[in-house]
PDB file of C-alpha atoms in Angstrom:
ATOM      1  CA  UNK A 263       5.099  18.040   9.615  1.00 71.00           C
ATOM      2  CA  UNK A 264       4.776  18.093   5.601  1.00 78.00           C
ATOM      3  CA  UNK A 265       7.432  20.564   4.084  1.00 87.00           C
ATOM      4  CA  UNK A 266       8.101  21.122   0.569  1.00 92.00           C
ATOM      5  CA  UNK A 267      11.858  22.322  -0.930  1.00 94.00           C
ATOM      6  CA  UNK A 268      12.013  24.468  -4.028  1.00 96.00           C
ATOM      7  CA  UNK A 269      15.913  24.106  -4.906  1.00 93.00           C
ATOM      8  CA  UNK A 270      16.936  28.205  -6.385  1.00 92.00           C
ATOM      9  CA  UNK A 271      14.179  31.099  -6.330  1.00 93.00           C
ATOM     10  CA  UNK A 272      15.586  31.999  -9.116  1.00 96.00           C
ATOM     11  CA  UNK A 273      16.523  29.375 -12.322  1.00 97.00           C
ATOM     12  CA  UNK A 274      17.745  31.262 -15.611  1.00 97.00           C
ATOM     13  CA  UNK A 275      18.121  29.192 -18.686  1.00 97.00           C
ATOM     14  CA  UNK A 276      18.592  30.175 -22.426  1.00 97.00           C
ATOM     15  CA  UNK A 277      15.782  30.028 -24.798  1.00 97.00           C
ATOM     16  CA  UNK A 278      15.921  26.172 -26.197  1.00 97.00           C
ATOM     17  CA  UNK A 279      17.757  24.824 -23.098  1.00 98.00           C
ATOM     18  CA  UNK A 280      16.278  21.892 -20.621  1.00 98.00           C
ATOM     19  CA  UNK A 281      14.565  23.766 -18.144  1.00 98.00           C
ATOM     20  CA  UNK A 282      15.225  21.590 -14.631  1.00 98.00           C
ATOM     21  CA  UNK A 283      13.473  22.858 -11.850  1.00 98.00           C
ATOM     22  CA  UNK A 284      13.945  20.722  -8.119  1.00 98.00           C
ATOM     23  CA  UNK A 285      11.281  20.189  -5.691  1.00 96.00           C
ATOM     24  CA  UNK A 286      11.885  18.100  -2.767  1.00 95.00           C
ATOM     25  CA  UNK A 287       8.849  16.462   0.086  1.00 92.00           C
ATOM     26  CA  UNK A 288       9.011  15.619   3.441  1.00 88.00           C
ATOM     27  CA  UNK A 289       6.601  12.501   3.852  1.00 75.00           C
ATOM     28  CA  UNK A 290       6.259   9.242   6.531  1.00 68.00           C
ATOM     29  CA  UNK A 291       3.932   8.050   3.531  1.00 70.00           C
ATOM     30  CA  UNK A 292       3.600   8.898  -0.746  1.00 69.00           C
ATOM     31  CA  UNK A 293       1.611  12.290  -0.939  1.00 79.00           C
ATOM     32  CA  UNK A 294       0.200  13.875  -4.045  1.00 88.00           C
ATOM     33  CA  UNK A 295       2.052  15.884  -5.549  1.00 91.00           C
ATOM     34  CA  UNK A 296       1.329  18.868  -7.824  1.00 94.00           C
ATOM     35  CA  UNK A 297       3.238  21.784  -9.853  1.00 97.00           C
ATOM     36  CA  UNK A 298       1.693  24.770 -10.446  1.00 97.00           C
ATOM     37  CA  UNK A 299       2.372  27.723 -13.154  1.00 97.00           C
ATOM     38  CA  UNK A 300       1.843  31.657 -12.006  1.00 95.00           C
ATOM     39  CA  UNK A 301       1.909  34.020 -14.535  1.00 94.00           C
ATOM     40  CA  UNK A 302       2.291  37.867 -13.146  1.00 89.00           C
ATOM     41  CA  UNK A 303      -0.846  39.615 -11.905  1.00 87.00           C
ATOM     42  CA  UNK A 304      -2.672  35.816 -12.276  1.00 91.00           C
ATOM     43  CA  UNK A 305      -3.943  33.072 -10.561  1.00 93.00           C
ATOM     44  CA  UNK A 306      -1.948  29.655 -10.409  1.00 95.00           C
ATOM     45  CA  UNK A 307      -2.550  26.692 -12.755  1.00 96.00           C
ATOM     46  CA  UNK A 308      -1.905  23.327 -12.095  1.00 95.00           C
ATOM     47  CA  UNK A 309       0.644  22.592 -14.965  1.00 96.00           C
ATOM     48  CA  UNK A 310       0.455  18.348 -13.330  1.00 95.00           C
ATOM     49  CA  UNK A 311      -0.056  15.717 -10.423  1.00 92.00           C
ATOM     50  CA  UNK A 312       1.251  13.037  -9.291  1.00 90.00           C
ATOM     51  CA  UNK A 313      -1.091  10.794  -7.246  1.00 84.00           C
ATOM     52  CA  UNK A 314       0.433   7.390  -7.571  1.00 77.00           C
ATOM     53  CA  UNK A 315       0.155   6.004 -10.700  1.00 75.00           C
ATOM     54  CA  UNK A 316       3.009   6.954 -13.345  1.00 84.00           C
ATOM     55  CA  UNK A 317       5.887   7.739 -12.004  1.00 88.00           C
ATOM     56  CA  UNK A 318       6.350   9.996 -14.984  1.00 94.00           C
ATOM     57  CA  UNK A 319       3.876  12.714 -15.310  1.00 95.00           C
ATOM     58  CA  UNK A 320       3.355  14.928 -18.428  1.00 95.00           C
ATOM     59  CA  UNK A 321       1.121  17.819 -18.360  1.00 95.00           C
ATOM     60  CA  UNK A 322       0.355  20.944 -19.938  1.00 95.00           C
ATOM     61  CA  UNK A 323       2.978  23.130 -22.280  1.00 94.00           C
ATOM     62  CA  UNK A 324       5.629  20.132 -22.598  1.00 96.00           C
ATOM     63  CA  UNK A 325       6.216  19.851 -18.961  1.00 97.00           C
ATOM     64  CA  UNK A 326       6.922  16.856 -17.547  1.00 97.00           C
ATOM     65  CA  UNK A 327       8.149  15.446 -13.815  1.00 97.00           C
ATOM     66  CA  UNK A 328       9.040  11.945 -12.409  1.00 94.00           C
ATOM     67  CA  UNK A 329       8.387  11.319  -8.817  1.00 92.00           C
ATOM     68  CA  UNK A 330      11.244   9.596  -7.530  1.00 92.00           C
ATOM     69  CA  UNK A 331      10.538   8.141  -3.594  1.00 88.00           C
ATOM     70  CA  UNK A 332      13.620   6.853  -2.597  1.00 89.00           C
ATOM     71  CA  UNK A 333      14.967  10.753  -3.121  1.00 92.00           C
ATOM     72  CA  UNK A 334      11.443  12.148  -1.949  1.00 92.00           C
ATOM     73  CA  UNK A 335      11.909  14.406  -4.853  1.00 94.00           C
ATOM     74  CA  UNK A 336       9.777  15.421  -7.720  1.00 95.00           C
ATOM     75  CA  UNK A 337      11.719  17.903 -10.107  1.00 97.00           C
ATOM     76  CA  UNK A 338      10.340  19.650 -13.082  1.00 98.00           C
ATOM     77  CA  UNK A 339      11.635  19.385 -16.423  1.00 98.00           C
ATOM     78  CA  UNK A 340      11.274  20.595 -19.756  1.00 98.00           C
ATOM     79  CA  UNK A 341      13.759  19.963 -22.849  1.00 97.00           C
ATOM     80  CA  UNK A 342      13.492  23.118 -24.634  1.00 97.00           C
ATOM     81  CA  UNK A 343      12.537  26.493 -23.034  1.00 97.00           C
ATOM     82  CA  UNK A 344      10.545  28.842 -25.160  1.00 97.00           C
ATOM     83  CA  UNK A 345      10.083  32.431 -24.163  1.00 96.00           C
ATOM     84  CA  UNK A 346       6.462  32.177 -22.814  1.00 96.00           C
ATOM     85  CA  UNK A 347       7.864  29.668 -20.390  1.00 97.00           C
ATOM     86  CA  UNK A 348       8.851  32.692 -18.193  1.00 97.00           C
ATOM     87  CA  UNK A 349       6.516  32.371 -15.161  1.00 96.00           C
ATOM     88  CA  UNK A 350       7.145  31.405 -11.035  1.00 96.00           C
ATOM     89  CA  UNK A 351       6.510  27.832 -10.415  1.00 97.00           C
ATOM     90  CA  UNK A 352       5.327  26.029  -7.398  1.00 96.00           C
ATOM     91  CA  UNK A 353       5.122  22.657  -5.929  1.00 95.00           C
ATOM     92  CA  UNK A 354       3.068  21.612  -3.369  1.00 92.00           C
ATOM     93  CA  UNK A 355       2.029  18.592  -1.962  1.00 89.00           C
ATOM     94  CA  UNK A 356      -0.616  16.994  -0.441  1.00 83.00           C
ATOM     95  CA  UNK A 357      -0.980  14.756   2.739  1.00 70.00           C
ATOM     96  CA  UNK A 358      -3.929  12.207   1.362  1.00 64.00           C
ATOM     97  CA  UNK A 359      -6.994  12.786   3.298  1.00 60.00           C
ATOM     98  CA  UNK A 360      -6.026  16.071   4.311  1.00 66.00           C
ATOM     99  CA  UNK A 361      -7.728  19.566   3.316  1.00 67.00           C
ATOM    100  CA  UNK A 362      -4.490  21.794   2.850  1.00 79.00           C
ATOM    101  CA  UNK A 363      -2.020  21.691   0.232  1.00 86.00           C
ATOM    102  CA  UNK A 364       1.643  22.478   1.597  1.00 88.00           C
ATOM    103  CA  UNK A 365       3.587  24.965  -0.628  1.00 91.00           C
ATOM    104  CA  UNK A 366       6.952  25.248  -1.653  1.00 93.00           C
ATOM    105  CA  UNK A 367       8.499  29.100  -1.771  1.00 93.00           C
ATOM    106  CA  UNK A 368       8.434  29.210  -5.681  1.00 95.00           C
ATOM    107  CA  UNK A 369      10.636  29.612  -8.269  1.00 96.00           C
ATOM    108  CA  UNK A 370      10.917  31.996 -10.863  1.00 95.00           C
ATOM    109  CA  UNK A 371      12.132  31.280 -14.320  1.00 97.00           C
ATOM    110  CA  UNK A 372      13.835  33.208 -16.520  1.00 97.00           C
ATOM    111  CA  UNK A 373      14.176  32.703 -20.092  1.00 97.00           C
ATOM    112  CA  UNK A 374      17.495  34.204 -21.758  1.00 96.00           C
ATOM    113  CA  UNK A 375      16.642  35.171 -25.359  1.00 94.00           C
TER     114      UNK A 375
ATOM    115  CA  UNK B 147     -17.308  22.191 -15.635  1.00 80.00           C
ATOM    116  CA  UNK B 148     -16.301  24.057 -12.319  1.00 82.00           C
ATOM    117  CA  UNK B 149     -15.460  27.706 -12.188  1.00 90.00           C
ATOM    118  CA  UNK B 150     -14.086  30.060  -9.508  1.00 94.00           C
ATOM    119  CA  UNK B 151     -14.903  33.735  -9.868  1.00 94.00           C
ATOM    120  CA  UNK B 152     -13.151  36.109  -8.005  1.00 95.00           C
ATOM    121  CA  UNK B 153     -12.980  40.053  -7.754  1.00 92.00           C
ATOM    122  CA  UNK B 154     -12.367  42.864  -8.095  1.00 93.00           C
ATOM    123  CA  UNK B 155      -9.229  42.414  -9.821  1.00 93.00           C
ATOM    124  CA  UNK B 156      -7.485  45.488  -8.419  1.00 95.00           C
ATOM    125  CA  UNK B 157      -8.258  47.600  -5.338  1.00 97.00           C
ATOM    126  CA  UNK B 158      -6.402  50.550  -3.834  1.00 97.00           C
ATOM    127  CA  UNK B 159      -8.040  51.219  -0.781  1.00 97.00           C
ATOM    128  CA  UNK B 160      -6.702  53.919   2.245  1.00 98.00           C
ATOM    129  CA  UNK B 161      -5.313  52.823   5.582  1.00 97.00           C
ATOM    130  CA  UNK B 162      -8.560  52.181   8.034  1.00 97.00           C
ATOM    131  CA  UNK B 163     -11.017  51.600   5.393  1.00 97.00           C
ATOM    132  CA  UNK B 164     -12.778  48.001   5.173  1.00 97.00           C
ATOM    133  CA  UNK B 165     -12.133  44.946   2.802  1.00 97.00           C
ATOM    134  CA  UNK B 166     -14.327  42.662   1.145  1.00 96.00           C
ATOM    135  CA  UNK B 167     -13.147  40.566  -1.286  1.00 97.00           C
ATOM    136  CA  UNK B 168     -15.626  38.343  -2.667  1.00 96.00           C
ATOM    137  CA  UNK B 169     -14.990  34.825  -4.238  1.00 96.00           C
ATOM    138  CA  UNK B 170     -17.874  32.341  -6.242  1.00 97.00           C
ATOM    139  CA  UNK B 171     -17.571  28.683  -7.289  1.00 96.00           C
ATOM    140  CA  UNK B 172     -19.561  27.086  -9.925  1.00 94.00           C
ATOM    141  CA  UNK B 173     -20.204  23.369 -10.658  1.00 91.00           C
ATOM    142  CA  UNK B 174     -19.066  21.694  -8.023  1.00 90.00           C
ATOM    143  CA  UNK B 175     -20.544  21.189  -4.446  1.00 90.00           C
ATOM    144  CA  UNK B 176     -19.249  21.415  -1.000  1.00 91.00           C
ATOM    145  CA  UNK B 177     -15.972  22.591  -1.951  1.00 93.00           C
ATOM    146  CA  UNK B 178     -13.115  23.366   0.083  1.00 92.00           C
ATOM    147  CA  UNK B 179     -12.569  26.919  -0.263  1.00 94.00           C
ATOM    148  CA  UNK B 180      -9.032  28.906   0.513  1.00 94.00           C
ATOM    149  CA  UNK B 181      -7.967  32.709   0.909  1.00 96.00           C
ATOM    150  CA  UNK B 182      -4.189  32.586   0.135  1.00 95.00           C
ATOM    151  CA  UNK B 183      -2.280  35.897  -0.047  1.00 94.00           C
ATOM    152  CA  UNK B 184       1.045  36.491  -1.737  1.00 92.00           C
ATOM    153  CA  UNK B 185       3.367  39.680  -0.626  1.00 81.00           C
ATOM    154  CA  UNK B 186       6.058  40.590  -2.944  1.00 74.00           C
ATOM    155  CA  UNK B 187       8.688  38.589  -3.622  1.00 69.00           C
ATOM    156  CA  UNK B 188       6.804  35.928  -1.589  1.00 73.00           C
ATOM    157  CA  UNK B 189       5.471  32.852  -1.666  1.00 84.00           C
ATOM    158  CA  UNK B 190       1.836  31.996  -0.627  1.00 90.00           C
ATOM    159  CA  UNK B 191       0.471  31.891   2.687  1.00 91.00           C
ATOM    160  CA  UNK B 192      -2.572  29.851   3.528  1.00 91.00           C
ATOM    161  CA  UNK B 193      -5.009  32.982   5.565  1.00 94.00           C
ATOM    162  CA  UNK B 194      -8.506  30.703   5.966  1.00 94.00           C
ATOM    163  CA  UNK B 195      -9.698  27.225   4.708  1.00 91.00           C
ATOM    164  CA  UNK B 196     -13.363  26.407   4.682  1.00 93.00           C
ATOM    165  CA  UNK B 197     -14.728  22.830   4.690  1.00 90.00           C
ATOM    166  CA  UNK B 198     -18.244  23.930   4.553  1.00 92.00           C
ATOM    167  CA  UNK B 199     -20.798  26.430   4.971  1.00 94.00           C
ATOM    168  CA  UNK B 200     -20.082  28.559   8.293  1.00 91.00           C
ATOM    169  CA  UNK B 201     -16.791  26.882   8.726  1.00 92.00           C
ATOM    170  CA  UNK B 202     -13.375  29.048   8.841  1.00 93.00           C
ATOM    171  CA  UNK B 203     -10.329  27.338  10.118  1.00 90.00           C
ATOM    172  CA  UNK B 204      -7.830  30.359  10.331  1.00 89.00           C
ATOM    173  CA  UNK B 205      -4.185  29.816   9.690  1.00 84.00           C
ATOM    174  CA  UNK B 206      -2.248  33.404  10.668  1.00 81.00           C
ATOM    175  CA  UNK B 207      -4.146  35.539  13.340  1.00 66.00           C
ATOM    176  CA  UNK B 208      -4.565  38.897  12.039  1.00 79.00           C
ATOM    177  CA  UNK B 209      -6.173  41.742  10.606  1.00 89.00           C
ATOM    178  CA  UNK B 210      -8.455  40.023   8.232  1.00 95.00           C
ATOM    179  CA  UNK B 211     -11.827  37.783   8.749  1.00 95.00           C
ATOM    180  CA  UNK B 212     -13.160  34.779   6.498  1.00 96.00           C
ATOM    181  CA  UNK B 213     -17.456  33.945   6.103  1.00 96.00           C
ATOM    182  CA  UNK B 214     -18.783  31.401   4.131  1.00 97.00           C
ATOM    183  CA  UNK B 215     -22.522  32.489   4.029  1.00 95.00           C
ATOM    184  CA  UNK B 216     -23.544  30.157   1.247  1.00 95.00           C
ATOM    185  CA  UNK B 217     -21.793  26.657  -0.047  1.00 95.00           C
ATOM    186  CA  UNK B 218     -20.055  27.839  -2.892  1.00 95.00           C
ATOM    187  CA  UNK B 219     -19.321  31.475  -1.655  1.00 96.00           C
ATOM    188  CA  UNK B 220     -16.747  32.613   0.307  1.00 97.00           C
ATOM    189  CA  UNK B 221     -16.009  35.911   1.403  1.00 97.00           C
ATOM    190  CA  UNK B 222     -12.522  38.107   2.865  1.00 97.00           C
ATOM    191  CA  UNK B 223     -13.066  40.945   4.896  1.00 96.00           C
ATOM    192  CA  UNK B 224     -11.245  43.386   7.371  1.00 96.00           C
ATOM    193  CA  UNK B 225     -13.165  46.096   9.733  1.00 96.00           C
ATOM    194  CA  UNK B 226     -10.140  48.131   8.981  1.00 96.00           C
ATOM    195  CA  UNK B 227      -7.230  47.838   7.078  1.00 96.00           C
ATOM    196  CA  UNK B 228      -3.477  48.388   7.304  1.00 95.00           C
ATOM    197  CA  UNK B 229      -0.488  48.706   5.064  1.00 94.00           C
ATOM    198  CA  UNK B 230       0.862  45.678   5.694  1.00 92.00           C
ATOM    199  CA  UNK B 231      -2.509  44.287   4.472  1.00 94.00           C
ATOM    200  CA  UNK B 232      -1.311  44.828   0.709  1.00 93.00           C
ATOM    201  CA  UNK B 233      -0.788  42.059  -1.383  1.00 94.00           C
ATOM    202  CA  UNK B 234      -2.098  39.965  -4.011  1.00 95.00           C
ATOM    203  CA  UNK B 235      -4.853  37.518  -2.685  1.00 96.00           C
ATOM    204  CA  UNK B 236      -6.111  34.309  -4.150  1.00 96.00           C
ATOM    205  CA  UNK B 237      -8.936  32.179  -4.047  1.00 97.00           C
ATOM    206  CA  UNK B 238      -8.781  28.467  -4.342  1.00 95.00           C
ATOM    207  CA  UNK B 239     -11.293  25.478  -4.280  1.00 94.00           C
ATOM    208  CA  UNK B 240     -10.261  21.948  -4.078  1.00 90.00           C
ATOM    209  CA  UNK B 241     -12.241  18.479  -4.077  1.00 84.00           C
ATOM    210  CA  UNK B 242     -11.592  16.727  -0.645  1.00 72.00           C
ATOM    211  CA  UNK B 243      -7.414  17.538  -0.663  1.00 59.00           C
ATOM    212  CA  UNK B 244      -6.542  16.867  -4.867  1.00 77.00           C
ATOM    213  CA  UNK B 245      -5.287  19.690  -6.672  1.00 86.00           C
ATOM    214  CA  UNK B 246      -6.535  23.215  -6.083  1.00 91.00           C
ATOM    215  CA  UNK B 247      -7.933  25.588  -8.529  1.00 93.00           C
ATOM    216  CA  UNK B 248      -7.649  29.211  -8.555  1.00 96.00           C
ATOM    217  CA  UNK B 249      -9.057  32.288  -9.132  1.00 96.00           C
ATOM    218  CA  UNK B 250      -7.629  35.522 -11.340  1.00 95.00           C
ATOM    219  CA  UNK B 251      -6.490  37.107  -8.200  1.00 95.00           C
ATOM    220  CA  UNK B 252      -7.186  40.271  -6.383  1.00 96.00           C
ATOM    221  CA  UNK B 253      -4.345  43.096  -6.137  1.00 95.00           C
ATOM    222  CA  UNK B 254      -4.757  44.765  -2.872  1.00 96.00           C
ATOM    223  CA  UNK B 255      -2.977  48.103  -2.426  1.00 96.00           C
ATOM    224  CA  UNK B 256      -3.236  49.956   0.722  1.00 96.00           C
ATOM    225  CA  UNK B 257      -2.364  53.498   0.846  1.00 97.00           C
TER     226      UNK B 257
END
């Protein structure tokens, strides 16, 4: 079965730093893949996908991740963390064809001032 | 563009006493439509999915019920709830397995 590995459910970095956060798939074939932003008390929103075109994906608020089969890994980075970066993030991915997304346990960010 | 419309945003409700949390999608049809919930310090948890109108695939058997009545509609409910029921719930539609798209969230606190 699909499984998804959030590396740290908590990541602390200081403001300005690279922001590196790990996520990890278990797949017999390449999924979609997706990170997600959660702000408290609010919905998630898809921050970027991967779905097999660029290995490199950049999306939304400087956030960028690189899908990397031969590790079955797709890690979030950014290169400098500014305050309103402090959020929980989730990956998930997606089995192609299938209805569900499977979620990784999240991980929160903290931004040192 | 598509919307998702979800509420109330907060609800206290007392131990026994029914749920219905209500959640609308706009422009976009035959969705597939998810009830996640999220207990502190948690992650999410898949509770229904819907692939269309009158159908509930449900994921955890418990307290709480799923209906899709209508195609873009798609309701939670519990005859009676219980403490462990609190949490913050989510709605979610998706397009066929892509990337999922979420509502504001309901905070559910049973007391």
């Amino acid at each position: 079965a699909q499984s998804v590995t959030q590396l740290g459910s908590h990541v602390s970095v200081s403001e300005g730093a690279l922001v590196l956060l790990r996520c990890n798939y278990s797949s017999s074939v390449p999924p979609y893949l997706f990170w997600y932003v959660q702000y408290p008390n609010q919905g998630l929103q898809l921050l970027l996908k991967y779905t097999s075109a660029a290995t490199l994906v950049k999306g939304i608020n400087g956030f960028e991740a690189e899908f990397k089969k031969s590790e079955t890994s797709f890690h979030l980075t950014k290169p400098s963390a500014h305050m309103s970066d402090a959020a929980e993030y989730f990956c998930a991915v997606s089995d192609r064809g299938n209805y569900q997304l499977i979620w990784g346990a999240g991980t929160k960010l903290i931004i040192k001032p | 563009s598509q919307t998702i419309h979800q509420w109330p945003a907060t609800l206290v409700q007392p131990v026994g006493s029914p749920l219905s949390l209500e959640c609308t999608v706009e422009g976009t049809s035959n969705p597939n439509l998810y009830w996640y919930r999220q207990a502190a310090g948690r992650g999410l948890q898949l509770l229904f999915y819907s692939v269309g109108i009158g159908q509930i695939s449900s994921e955890v058997p418990q307290n709480l019920s799923a209906s899709r009545p209508q195609d873009r509609q798609f309701i939670l409910s519990s005859k009676k709830l219980l403490l462990s029921d609190s949490g913050f719930y989510l709605c979610a539609w998706s397009d066929r397995g892509f990337e999922a798209f979420f509502g504001q969230g309901t905070r559910l606190t049973v007391v």
